[in-house]
Amino acid sequence: MTLSDLRTRILDGLSESSSSPVHFSASQINDSINEALEVLAEQVDAVRRTAFVPLREGTTYYYTRSIASDMMVPYRIWSYDQTRKLTAISVHDLDEFSTSWDETTGAPESWFPISWDCFGLYPYPASAGGVLRVDYFAWPRELAEDGDELELPEASQDAVIDYGIYDGLVKRYDLQTAMRFLSAFSSLFKDAKARSGIKKQGSSAIERSMQPHREYRSSVREDTTIR
Amino acid sequence: MPTVSQELTRIQARLHDSGTLWPQAELLRWYNEGYRQLLSQSGAAVRIYVHDVPGRFSYTGTQEWEDQYTSNGLFQNVGRNAAKGNGRSGVLLWEVEQLEGITPTTSSNAMTQLWERSLATSTDRHFRFALAANHDHIRRVAWDDEALSGTHVDNMDLMDSSWWREEGEPLYWLKGTGRDKSIEVFTVVTEYNEQYTLERYEQGMAREFEGTRSYSVETDQREFTWSYTTSGDGDYLADSDDDVIYHAIKLTKKPTLSTDAHGCFVWERSTIDDIANATSNTTDATAGELLPTYWWEGVSGGEGPEFFQVASDATTYVSALDPGLGIARYATSADRQYLAVVNESGQEHYGIPRDYRSTANSLSIWEAIIPNRDLTTADTPGLIPTQMFKYIRYYVWYRAFGHAGEGQRTDLSDHYKARFDTGVMFLAQLKDVSYRDHVYARKEISGLGEPRLPRVRLPAEFPRIW
């Protein structure tokens, strides 16, 4: 379905002429469609991309905006050199694990989020070389031209129409009717998640095991010093 | 990336108002409010600030009223107000005693900035560090890359000692007794450790580093690849669609009067000026000089028979500059990572970096930040993804529809508030996909769970029982 098709369907739903709408401009409907795609991407994690970043010497922290401008959040980081997936872990867990994790050098084994636009590697490489593959959930590409097509599966595209109608009705201050369409839009999250294969994704699946005394491959053990 | 002005236009379209019911200035205030709330409630924008040790405050004074005359920085009052001092204050403790009419005793050193500790033998000043101007809350404090535990001043006071004077490797951080937007560290490091600083940044783009460690410069392109003679040539190179980045040097001398002709030599420029003035031979022709057109012609020992004597123009060449062409974009080391530190605006990590600091032997503080200045209509909310701008719009609609008076629609206000809250939750998740990280709130840290044993305290009736 193209942007033009979506706009026509939304205007039909709002009882507006698709060729010469009275209460809405084409750009306003386009904005609603792009907003729906953003919300879908946020709720369903439907858009997935891959980027590659070289490891730099002595560098722990990487800004996602310097890796890919459309990166929402990484969900998998793979080290080509080590042929392994880096485990996601929180800074809090790292601090509890070792007081000197920030000084440990070696091939990266874990990654940890710091900010929405920054993550770190543990341990950090002392020398440059090697490439990380960063698989990430992405923000959707903005639809601008009438012929632009959605990346979503066909069945999920109806959700975008529901959202467009919802947004139009809110503009008319008809919130009661609008909420019905927003509910219809939201009810598609579950199915859309299943289609995008993200349903099984959860925090426990990507965390490092917290079994006591578990070592990293870098041989750094759990911190037992009393401070 | 849409500007605030474009966003306000969208907001007004939804309100069906062009400034009659909701003036744009009011919408802009709500827009800034929503921007701050989105970041503050989610804590999603975190930056690592590395501090010189001992720390610095932007301003110090001896009277609180002096703070009213400062801006863009944290003020520290180093004065000691005396109860009977009639507004007077001292810096040394004996001065307070004198003002109070007590026999003065020997006091420790006084200082206005904490880095002066490195020059003093002892002081009873607390070991405090000013946080960034855009600070919202702390997520982590580390000394020399090791995390410090949070504690509370009440716990420290149980030691029954001047704990703020104890020297050693830092173990704890606490809010202490000082102002908000500053923290205290226990124990005290007196050795002065300054970071790399770019020199002469006040005059624009910095060219040199100042620091104790040695460094070298790497650049993809140090020399110009093109020479050009007129500004038209330069414009062509600048507007070229080719992906190659050009560095070019203008080898001609611009005439002083005419704007449409250039000469390679001074005598040519004089001639052009004479023509423009409709005069002739008003100036003696200046002797010609060797004129290189490529960078290698100016390199001593390079190829070519006689084009090397251009020492007077040596600084023209990029290779003569340090750190080279353009601005330093990053600093790398096998031993540590250098972070570009934003000291004042705190808005972005873009632009010209002023300081590069490493966490080695330094205090690093991870701070959740909020914008510390209001956006104007020409700005863009740069601390959040572009796709999150819609949640700020929701906030403005929540405030606008909830505003008492004509145009009030509480149902729409509630609806947009709920959608804004969804955005806050989503942004909070983005900062931590493992959902396990702890957020150190602005409230006092309890210090519970620390294995440090308190000092022995004997009961008040100790002699009687014994």
XYZ file of C-alpha atoms in Angstrom:
693
model
C 0.000 0.000 0.000
C 1.438 3.372 -0.965
C 1.286 6.626 0.893
C -1.328 7.858 -1.535
C -3.459 4.761 -0.932
C -3.233 5.180 2.810
C -4.205 8.819 2.598
C -7.241 8.000 0.457
C -8.374 5.308 2.887
C -7.990 7.614 5.869
C -9.886 10.448 4.212
C -12.643 7.992 3.285
C -12.826 6.965 6.926
C -13.210 10.599 7.893
C -15.925 11.138 5.260
C -13.707 13.542 3.414
C -13.081 13.832 -0.282
C -9.751 12.254 -1.082
C -9.130 14.667 -3.944
C -10.137 17.893 -2.230
C -10.516 17.410 1.533
C -12.004 20.313 3.451
C -10.781 19.900 6.999
C -7.438 18.261 6.332
C -4.517 18.924 4.066
C -2.566 16.144 2.431
C 0.498 16.989 4.512
C -1.519 16.711 7.725
C -2.680 13.236 6.783
C 0.885 12.354 5.801
C 2.050 13.523 9.229
C -0.552 11.265 10.869
C 0.624 8.294 8.818
C 4.254 8.875 9.707
C 3.304 9.304 13.343
C 1.459 5.978 13.224
C 4.556 4.320 11.821
C 6.632 5.764 14.636
C 4.210 4.515 17.284
C 4.139 1.097 15.663
C 7.922 1.009 15.614
C 7.992 1.964 19.294
C 5.384 -0.537 20.406
C 6.059 -3.425 18.087
C 9.775 -3.055 17.310
C 8.815 -3.806 13.763
C 11.662 -2.088 11.967
C 14.993 -3.826 12.200
C 18.282 -2.753 10.710
C 21.948 -3.658 10.928
C 24.982 -1.434 11.172
C 28.674 -2.100 11.542
C 31.094 -0.237 13.710
C 34.865 -0.683 13.952
C 36.405 -1.159 17.354
C 38.657 1.716 18.306
C 41.602 1.520 20.625
C 40.900 2.369 24.218
C 37.288 3.184 23.485
C 34.564 2.034 25.843
C 31.658 4.247 24.882
C 29.943 4.453 21.515
C 27.234 6.890 20.516
C 24.450 5.277 18.547
C 23.834 8.391 16.497
C 27.367 8.046 15.123
C 26.657 4.438 14.118
C 23.253 4.892 12.503
C 21.044 7.935 12.555
C 17.851 5.853 12.653
C 18.893 3.653 15.564
C 16.259 3.359 18.260
C 17.969 0.762 20.409
C 20.392 -2.095 19.778
C 19.033 -5.574 20.481
C 21.985 -7.688 19.427
C 25.664 -6.942 19.146
C 27.885 -9.486 17.500
C 31.666 -9.552 17.500
C 32.973 -10.839 14.215
C 36.487 -11.352 15.512
C 35.407 -13.317 18.548
C 32.542 -15.026 16.747
C 30.211 -14.446 19.616
C 27.311 -12.383 20.751
C 28.032 -9.738 23.349
C 25.821 -10.135 26.388
C 23.656 -7.246 27.490
C 24.219 -6.233 31.089
C 23.453 -3.232 33.213
C 26.024 -0.897 34.664
C 24.723 -1.681 38.100
C 25.463 -5.359 37.617
C 28.915 -4.553 36.313
C 29.645 -2.400 39.339
C 28.555 -5.187 41.625
C 30.584 -7.700 39.685
C 33.881 -5.862 39.683
C 35.154 -2.543 40.951
C 37.676 -2.314 38.160
C 35.616 -3.332 35.168
C 36.189 0.023 33.550
C 39.925 -0.617 33.481
C 39.769 -4.127 32.084
C 41.059 -4.471 28.548
C 40.437 -7.295 26.150
C 38.075 -8.500 23.502
C 34.587 -7.167 24.301
C 32.266 -9.681 25.960
C 29.348 -7.550 27.099
C 27.646 -4.342 26.217
C 25.756 -2.095 28.545
C 23.380 0.789 27.885
C 24.152 4.186 29.326
C 21.809 6.567 27.640
C 19.242 6.311 24.883
C 21.997 7.266 22.477
C 25.059 5.664 24.046
C 26.280 2.233 25.066
C 29.542 0.867 26.387
C 31.614 -2.271 25.887
C 33.161 -4.475 28.523
C 36.062 -5.101 28.423
C 37.290 -2.427 26.090
C 39.811 -3.206 23.351
C 43.312 -1.915 23.954
C 44.066 -1.866 20.260
C 42.000 -1.001 17.242
C 40.778 -3.710 14.956
C 37.738 -5.811 14.480
C 34.181 -4.974 13.646
C 30.993 -5.175 15.652
C 27.717 -5.941 13.970
C 24.953 -3.975 15.655
C 21.440 -5.226 15.008
C 18.979 -2.629 16.131
C 15.372 -1.640 16.238
C 15.059 1.366 14.010
C 12.817 4.323 13.576
C 10.835 3.951 10.374
C 11.768 5.741 7.203
C 9.529 8.744 6.722
C 7.089 8.413 3.841
C 7.272 11.544 1.737
C 6.320 10.716 -1.830
C 2.883 9.457 -2.830
C 4.397 6.319 -4.274
C 6.341 5.394 -1.123
C 5.365 2.016 0.254
C 5.167 0.794 3.813
C 7.708 -1.640 5.127
C 5.114 -3.304 7.370
C 3.315 -6.547 6.526
C 0.063 -5.929 4.663
C -2.142 -6.951 7.596
C -0.469 -4.436 9.895
C -1.008 -1.629 7.437
C -4.674 -1.448 8.430
C -3.483 -0.297 11.828
C -1.965 2.754 10.204
C -5.340 3.616 8.684
C -7.011 3.279 12.083
C -4.466 5.614 13.584
C -4.966 8.150 10.813
C -8.715 8.146 11.381
C -8.171 8.425 15.127
C -5.923 11.434 14.642
C -8.406 13.075 12.301
C -11.279 12.569 14.713
C -9.265 14.039 17.552
C -8.692 17.049 15.401
C -12.468 17.340 15.175
C -12.574 17.046 18.968
C -14.592 13.837 18.646
C -12.576 11.999 21.251
C -15.177 9.334 22.037
C -15.230 7.998 18.485
C -11.515 8.542 18.104
C -10.761 6.264 21.049
C -12.494 3.394 19.284
C -10.055 3.678 16.426
C -7.106 4.073 18.770
C -8.201 0.874 20.521
C -8.395 -0.871 17.166
C -4.909 0.399 16.392
C -3.573 -0.795 19.736
C -5.224 -4.200 19.455
C -3.110 -4.867 16.402
C 0.080 -4.499 18.444
C -0.153 -8.076 19.631
C -0.538 -9.531 16.165
C 2.048 -7.222 14.737
C 4.497 -8.276 17.436
C 3.977 -11.868 16.530
C 4.577 -11.104 12.885
C 7.750 -9.210 13.630
C 8.982 -12.108 15.751
C 9.616 -9.939 18.759
C 7.117 -11.577 21.039
C 9.742 -13.775 22.622
C 12.072 -10.883 23.311
C 12.293 -10.012 26.954
C 14.764 -8.588 29.391
C 15.609 -11.948 30.903
C 16.539 -13.325 27.510
C 19.285 -10.841 26.950
C 20.757 -10.504 30.390
C 23.869 -12.147 31.620
C 23.271 -14.888 34.124
C 23.634 -13.668 37.667
C 24.915 -16.932 39.046
C 27.494 -16.173 41.718
C 31.182 -16.388 40.900
C 30.546 -16.686 37.231
C 33.604 -15.540 35.363
C 33.888 -13.553 32.216
C 36.179 -14.947 29.590
C 38.479 -12.085 30.370
C 39.078 -13.877 33.707
C 37.770 -11.003 35.751
C 35.993 -12.525 38.717
C 33.224 -11.251 40.861
C 34.404 -8.524 43.143
C 34.685 -9.712 46.721
C 36.598 -6.806 48.195
C 35.039 -5.100 51.160
C 35.009 -1.383 50.715
C 14.806 17.822 11.672
C 11.878 20.140 12.376
C 12.436 23.311 14.327
C 10.370 24.404 17.278
C 8.661 26.926 15.018
C 7.478 24.161 12.694
C 6.320 22.135 15.658
C 4.360 25.069 17.035
C 2.633 25.423 13.681
C 1.484 21.805 13.932
C 0.365 22.390 17.485
C -1.670 25.429 16.517
C -3.308 23.515 13.679
C -4.604 20.970 16.166
C -5.813 23.733 18.455
C -7.575 25.474 15.544
C -6.046 28.637 16.810
C -3.483 31.021 15.417
C -2.594 32.708 18.647
C -5.915 34.156 19.748
C -6.740 31.779 22.585
C -3.268 30.410 23.134
C -0.537 32.929 22.283
C 2.533 31.417 20.679
C 4.715 32.612 23.566
C 2.594 30.554 25.925
C 2.789 27.511 23.667
C 6.551 27.946 23.528
C 6.737 27.961 27.326
C 4.739 24.740 27.465
C 6.901 23.288 24.726
C 10.029 23.923 26.784
C 8.274 22.559 29.845
C 7.351 19.372 28.002
C 10.884 18.983 26.701
C 12.313 19.245 30.212
C 9.676 16.949 31.705
C 10.231 14.290 29.063
C 13.941 14.187 29.829
C 13.666 14.633 33.568
C 10.999 11.977 34.103
C 12.645 9.456 31.803
C 16.253 10.188 32.758
C 17.144 8.950 29.306
C 19.780 11.464 28.302
C 22.918 10.618 30.216
C 26.314 12.202 29.738
C 29.625 11.397 31.360
C 31.295 14.390 32.921
C 34.914 14.124 33.951
C 36.109 16.540 36.583
C 39.472 17.973 37.376
C 40.666 16.856 40.793
C 40.408 18.753 43.091
C 37.403 20.415 41.572
C 36.536 23.928 40.526
C 33.520 26.120 40.949
C 32.626 28.776 38.432
C 32.372 31.421 41.108
C 33.351 31.765 44.705
C 32.449 34.513 47.089
C 32.186 35.300 50.727
C 28.597 36.549 50.827
C 25.480 34.848 49.560
C 24.271 37.995 47.829
C 27.207 37.750 45.452
C 25.486 34.786 43.820
C 22.889 37.170 42.438
C 25.544 38.641 40.184
C 26.717 35.359 38.652
C 25.348 33.398 35.735
C 26.007 30.152 33.871
C 27.880 28.427 36.651
C 27.731 27.223 40.209
C 28.540 29.573 43.034
C 30.332 28.528 46.172
C 30.301 30.595 49.297
C 33.649 30.274 51.014
C 32.760 32.860 53.619
C 31.867 32.055 57.206
C 29.099 34.233 58.445
C 29.306 35.228 62.061
C 26.111 35.430 64.064
C 27.190 38.667 65.684
C 29.133 39.856 62.718
C 26.522 42.372 61.546
C 26.689 40.989 58.055
C 30.392 40.517 58.071
C 31.955 37.196 57.358
C 35.412 35.738 57.487
C 37.187 33.145 55.444
C 39.343 31.746 58.207
C 37.789 30.312 61.325
C 39.715 32.659 63.603
C 38.079 35.598 61.867
C 34.683 34.311 62.897
C 35.932 33.869 66.424
C 37.185 37.420 66.364
C 33.837 38.703 65.101
C 32.066 36.758 67.807
C 34.328 38.165 70.478
C 36.005 34.854 71.205
C 39.722 34.526 71.609
C 40.978 33.500 68.147
C 42.623 30.143 67.720
C 44.952 28.900 65.048
C 43.025 28.068 61.878
C 43.834 25.880 58.933
C 44.386 27.295 55.473
C 41.716 29.223 53.626
C 41.169 28.934 49.917
C 38.725 30.020 47.311
C 39.024 27.160 44.831
C 39.528 23.535 45.782
C 42.393 23.008 43.385
C 44.377 25.211 45.725
C 44.407 22.217 48.042
C 47.344 20.911 46.069
C 49.328 23.899 47.303
C 48.080 23.857 50.883
C 49.055 21.582 53.706
C 45.652 21.368 55.301
C 42.199 22.882 55.113
C 38.853 22.163 56.664
C 36.933 22.828 53.458
C 34.668 20.034 52.316
C 35.802 18.186 49.202
C 33.047 19.251 46.835
C 32.529 19.107 43.095
C 30.184 21.243 41.039
C 27.874 19.310 38.759
C 26.973 20.304 35.248
C 24.577 23.192 34.789
C 22.105 20.879 33.075
C 22.314 18.284 35.827
C 19.119 16.489 36.784
C 20.193 13.460 38.741
C 23.243 11.281 39.240
C 23.398 7.760 37.893
C 26.942 6.813 38.785
C 30.031 8.291 40.374
C 33.458 6.756 39.846
C 36.975 7.591 40.874
C 39.727 6.357 38.596
C 37.196 4.109 36.845
C 36.019 2.466 40.072
C 32.458 3.085 41.176
C 31.978 4.935 44.449
C 29.235 3.968 46.846
C 26.664 6.496 47.900
C 26.427 7.436 51.527
C 24.910 10.089 53.743
C 26.408 12.792 55.856
C 24.763 11.279 58.967
C 26.713 8.075 58.435
C 29.926 9.981 58.024
C 29.292 11.995 61.184
C 29.148 8.751 63.172
C 32.896 8.629 62.757
C 33.202 11.512 65.215
C 36.065 12.976 63.261
C 36.715 15.677 60.717
C 36.035 13.173 57.983
C 35.965 15.794 55.272
C 39.693 16.370 55.840
C 40.827 12.772 55.629
C 43.118 12.104 52.704
C 43.252 8.965 50.613
C 41.625 7.287 47.653
C 37.943 8.257 47.325
C 35.500 5.641 48.622
C 32.119 7.350 48.884
C 30.143 10.147 47.380
C 27.420 12.026 49.174
C 25.240 15.052 48.785
C 26.856 16.416 51.901
C 25.935 19.761 53.328
C 26.629 21.970 50.367
C 24.410 23.390 47.689
C 22.296 21.457 45.298
C 24.018 20.649 42.007
C 27.196 19.740 43.832
C 28.406 16.603 45.571
C 31.055 15.678 48.045
C 33.628 12.915 47.915
C 35.218 11.045 50.790
C 38.189 10.699 51.134
C 40.169 13.588 49.776
C 42.694 13.562 46.950
C 44.977 16.568 47.109
C 47.214 15.798 44.165
C 46.252 18.081 41.332
C 45.234 16.363 38.133
C 44.197 18.480 35.211
C 42.937 17.151 31.919
C 43.804 17.964 28.349
C 42.615 21.401 27.460
C 42.509 22.934 24.048
C 44.482 26.142 24.062
C 43.220 29.532 22.993
C 39.709 28.282 22.416
C 38.457 31.690 23.472
C 39.668 32.955 20.113
C 37.730 30.417 18.093
C 38.738 27.032 16.859
C 41.419 25.634 19.126
C 44.626 24.411 17.553
C 46.760 22.983 20.304
C 46.346 20.792 23.325
C 47.665 21.622 26.716
C 48.496 18.689 28.941
C 51.278 16.617 30.408
C 50.874 13.632 28.097
C 52.405 13.633 24.637
C 50.222 13.346 21.593
C 50.436 13.180 17.854
C 48.030 14.150 15.142
C 46.477 11.942 12.545
C 44.485 13.352 9.705
C 43.245 11.955 6.475
C 44.302 14.998 4.535
C 46.821 17.504 5.734
C 47.464 19.481 2.597
C 45.387 21.286 0.064
C 44.683 19.465 -3.143
C 43.748 22.441 -5.240
C 44.956 25.927 -5.838
C 42.663 28.574 -7.171
C 43.006 32.117 -8.308
C 39.651 33.841 -7.927
C 36.782 33.592 -5.525
C 34.743 32.166 -8.376
C 37.059 29.174 -8.543
C 36.761 28.752 -4.800
C 32.983 28.830 -4.947
C 33.038 26.207 -7.642
C 35.150 23.907 -5.487
C 32.961 24.502 -2.464
C 29.786 23.757 -4.415
C 31.176 20.773 -6.211
C 28.912 17.733 -6.140
C 31.897 15.459 -6.089
C 32.129 13.412 -2.897
C 35.789 14.289 -2.494
C 36.377 16.821 0.226
C 38.542 19.568 -1.145
C 41.024 21.647 0.715
C 42.120 24.480 -1.439
C 44.371 27.482 -1.117
C 43.940 30.773 -2.869
C 47.247 31.726 -4.342
C 46.349 35.135 -5.662
C 46.284 38.464 -3.974
C 43.060 40.338 -3.922
C 43.240 43.853 -5.305
C 42.539 46.599 -2.834
C 40.127 48.514 -5.055
C 38.837 46.359 -7.848
C 36.721 43.411 -6.882
C 36.751 41.521 -10.113
C 40.405 40.883 -10.806
C 43.134 39.106 -8.957
C 46.844 39.012 -9.415
C 49.400 36.451 -8.432
C 52.017 39.011 -7.513
C 51.951 42.279 -5.666
C 53.003 44.225 -8.748
C 50.048 42.773 -10.624
C 47.693 43.915 -7.902
C 49.215 47.388 -8.039
C 48.700 47.504 -11.756
C 45.105 46.391 -11.403
C 44.527 49.046 -8.786
C 46.038 51.678 -11.043
C 43.765 50.635 -13.849
C 40.784 50.772 -11.571
C 41.811 54.243 -10.462
C 42.449 55.325 -14.022
C 45.972 56.220 -13.046
C 49.267 54.850 -14.090
C 52.563 54.173 -12.404
C 51.452 55.576 -9.080
C 53.338 52.878 -7.269
C 56.642 51.244 -7.949
C 56.351 47.718 -9.109
C 57.186 45.361 -6.284
C 59.657 42.630 -7.069
C 58.175 39.271 -7.872
C 58.516 36.273 -5.595
C 58.466 32.541 -5.858
C 54.921 31.339 -5.863
C 54.094 27.712 -5.203
C 50.853 26.253 -6.441
C 51.026 22.867 -4.778
C 51.848 22.009 -1.209
C 54.815 19.835 -2.073
C 56.519 22.781 -3.688
C 56.833 24.346 -0.306
C 58.293 21.323 1.420
C 61.975 21.518 2.065
C 63.740 18.663 0.358
C 60.870 17.976 -1.952
C 61.119 17.485 -5.637
C 61.785 20.351 -7.978
C 64.730 22.648 -8.407
C 63.906 26.007 -6.972
C 60.468 26.291 -5.529
C 61.416 25.611 -1.975
C 62.125 29.039 -0.632
C 58.713 29.871 0.664
C 59.478 29.846 4.325
C 57.721 33.136 4.880
C 54.495 31.458 3.863
C 55.151 28.276 5.782
C 52.277 28.830 8.143
C 49.968 28.888 5.167
C 50.428 25.196 4.804
C 48.276 22.849 6.718
C 51.205 20.727 7.784
C 52.525 23.659 9.766
C 49.424 23.654 11.913
C 48.974 21.570 14.989
C 46.688 19.638 15.323
C 46.428 20.012 11.597
C 43.653 20.927 9.294
C 40.267 21.554 10.835
C 39.163 20.870 14.357
C 40.082 17.844 16.426
C 37.181 15.424 16.259
C 38.291 12.842 18.763
C 41.276 11.778 20.817
C 42.199 8.129 21.198
C 44.618 6.243 23.359
C 45.235 2.585 23.991
C 45.244 3.282 27.726
C 42.100 5.298 28.215
C 39.202 6.913 26.461
C 39.079 10.651 26.117
C 35.643 12.183 26.256
C 34.758 15.554 24.866
C 33.412 17.459 27.837
C 30.705 20.062 27.509
C 30.991 22.513 30.326
C 28.362 25.141 29.848
C 25.605 24.663 27.310
C 25.315 20.943 27.824
C 22.935 20.777 24.919
C 24.880 18.768 22.448
C 28.035 16.892 21.782
C 28.339 18.761 18.549
C 30.387 21.793 17.670
C 33.895 22.605 18.735
C 35.120 20.527 21.662
C 36.845 22.516 24.382
C 38.213 19.821 26.643
C 39.157 16.196 26.234
C 39.208 14.365 29.510
C 39.931 10.819 30.511
C 38.545 9.035 33.514
C 41.982 7.906 34.711
C 42.802 9.482 38.093
C 39.699 11.585 37.741
C 36.231 11.838 39.109
C 33.701 10.813 36.481
C 30.025 11.434 37.059
C 27.265 9.996 34.918
C 24.529 12.536 34.965
C 21.041 12.417 33.597
C 20.673 15.828 32.068
C 17.930 18.195 31.036
C 18.180 21.258 28.829
C 19.447 24.180 30.854
C 18.207 26.884 28.561
C 14.887 27.434 26.885
C 14.547 26.600 23.233
C 13.759 29.397 20.850
C 11.581 28.939 17.801
C 14.657 28.428 15.641
C 16.047 25.631 17.842
C 15.551 21.903 17.734
C 15.178 19.688 20.808
C 18.470 17.931 20.227
C 18.613 15.756 23.341
C 15.879 13.397 22.177
C 15.303 11.510 18.937
C 13.390 13.425 16.294
C 10.675 10.802 16.445
C 10.031 11.665 20.092
C 9.067 15.250 19.283
C 5.447 14.166 19.079
C 5.390 13.574 22.831
C 6.308 17.199 23.410
C 3.412 18.141 21.169
C 1.162 15.944 23.318
C 2.397 17.784 26.391
C 1.583 21.164 24.889
C -1.900 19.970 23.916
C -2.355 18.559 27.407
C -1.550 21.956 28.884
C -3.459 23.951 26.294
C -6.681 21.933 26.476
C -6.418 21.878 30.257
C -5.960 25.623 30.509
C -8.885 27.358 32.163
C -10.945 29.569 29.915
C -12.234 29.451 26.397
C -10.993 26.433 24.509
C -10.735 24.229 27.570
C -11.369 20.543 26.803
C -10.491 18.456 29.827
C -11.169 15.160 28.046
C -8.621 15.984 25.379
C -6.239 17.272 28.021
C -6.429 13.990 29.930
C -6.019 12.033 26.727
C -2.854 13.829 25.720
C -1.467 13.608 29.237
C -1.823 9.838 29.055
C -0.073 9.772 25.703
C 2.724 11.971 27.033
C 3.184 9.573 29.954
C 3.479 6.732 27.470
C 6.306 8.598 25.801
C 8.066 9.088 29.120
C 7.899 5.371 29.840
C 9.110 4.504 26.385
C 12.062 6.880 26.551
C 12.954 5.522 29.979
C 13.107 2.044 28.475
C 15.367 3.194 25.677
C 18.058 4.205 28.107
C 18.311 0.708 29.500
C 17.217 -2.296 27.530
C 18.139 -4.611 30.358
C 15.693 -2.784 32.660
C 17.984 -3.455 35.549
C 19.983 -0.295 35.982
C 19.484 1.651 39.163
C 18.734 5.332 39.103
C 20.218 7.358 41.904
C 17.453 9.733 42.761
C 17.859 13.265 43.972
C 16.807 12.227 47.429
C 19.427 11.587 50.033
C 21.292 8.325 49.747
C 20.665 6.079 52.713
C 23.985 4.296 52.565
C 22.392 1.056 53.683
C 24.022 -2.179 52.732
C 27.582 -0.968 53.067
C 29.850 -3.340 54.981
C 31.787 -0.544 56.679
C 31.698 -0.990 60.437
C 30.973 2.032 62.633
C 33.477 3.164 65.178
C 33.097 1.897 68.712
C 30.966 4.182 70.888
C 31.037 3.608 74.608
C 27.826 4.090 76.625
C 27.325 7.369 78.417
C 27.359 5.607 81.814
C 30.585 3.839 80.930
C 32.659 4.836 84.038
C 29.839 3.901 86.479
C 29.310 0.435 85.079
C 32.987 -0.279 84.904
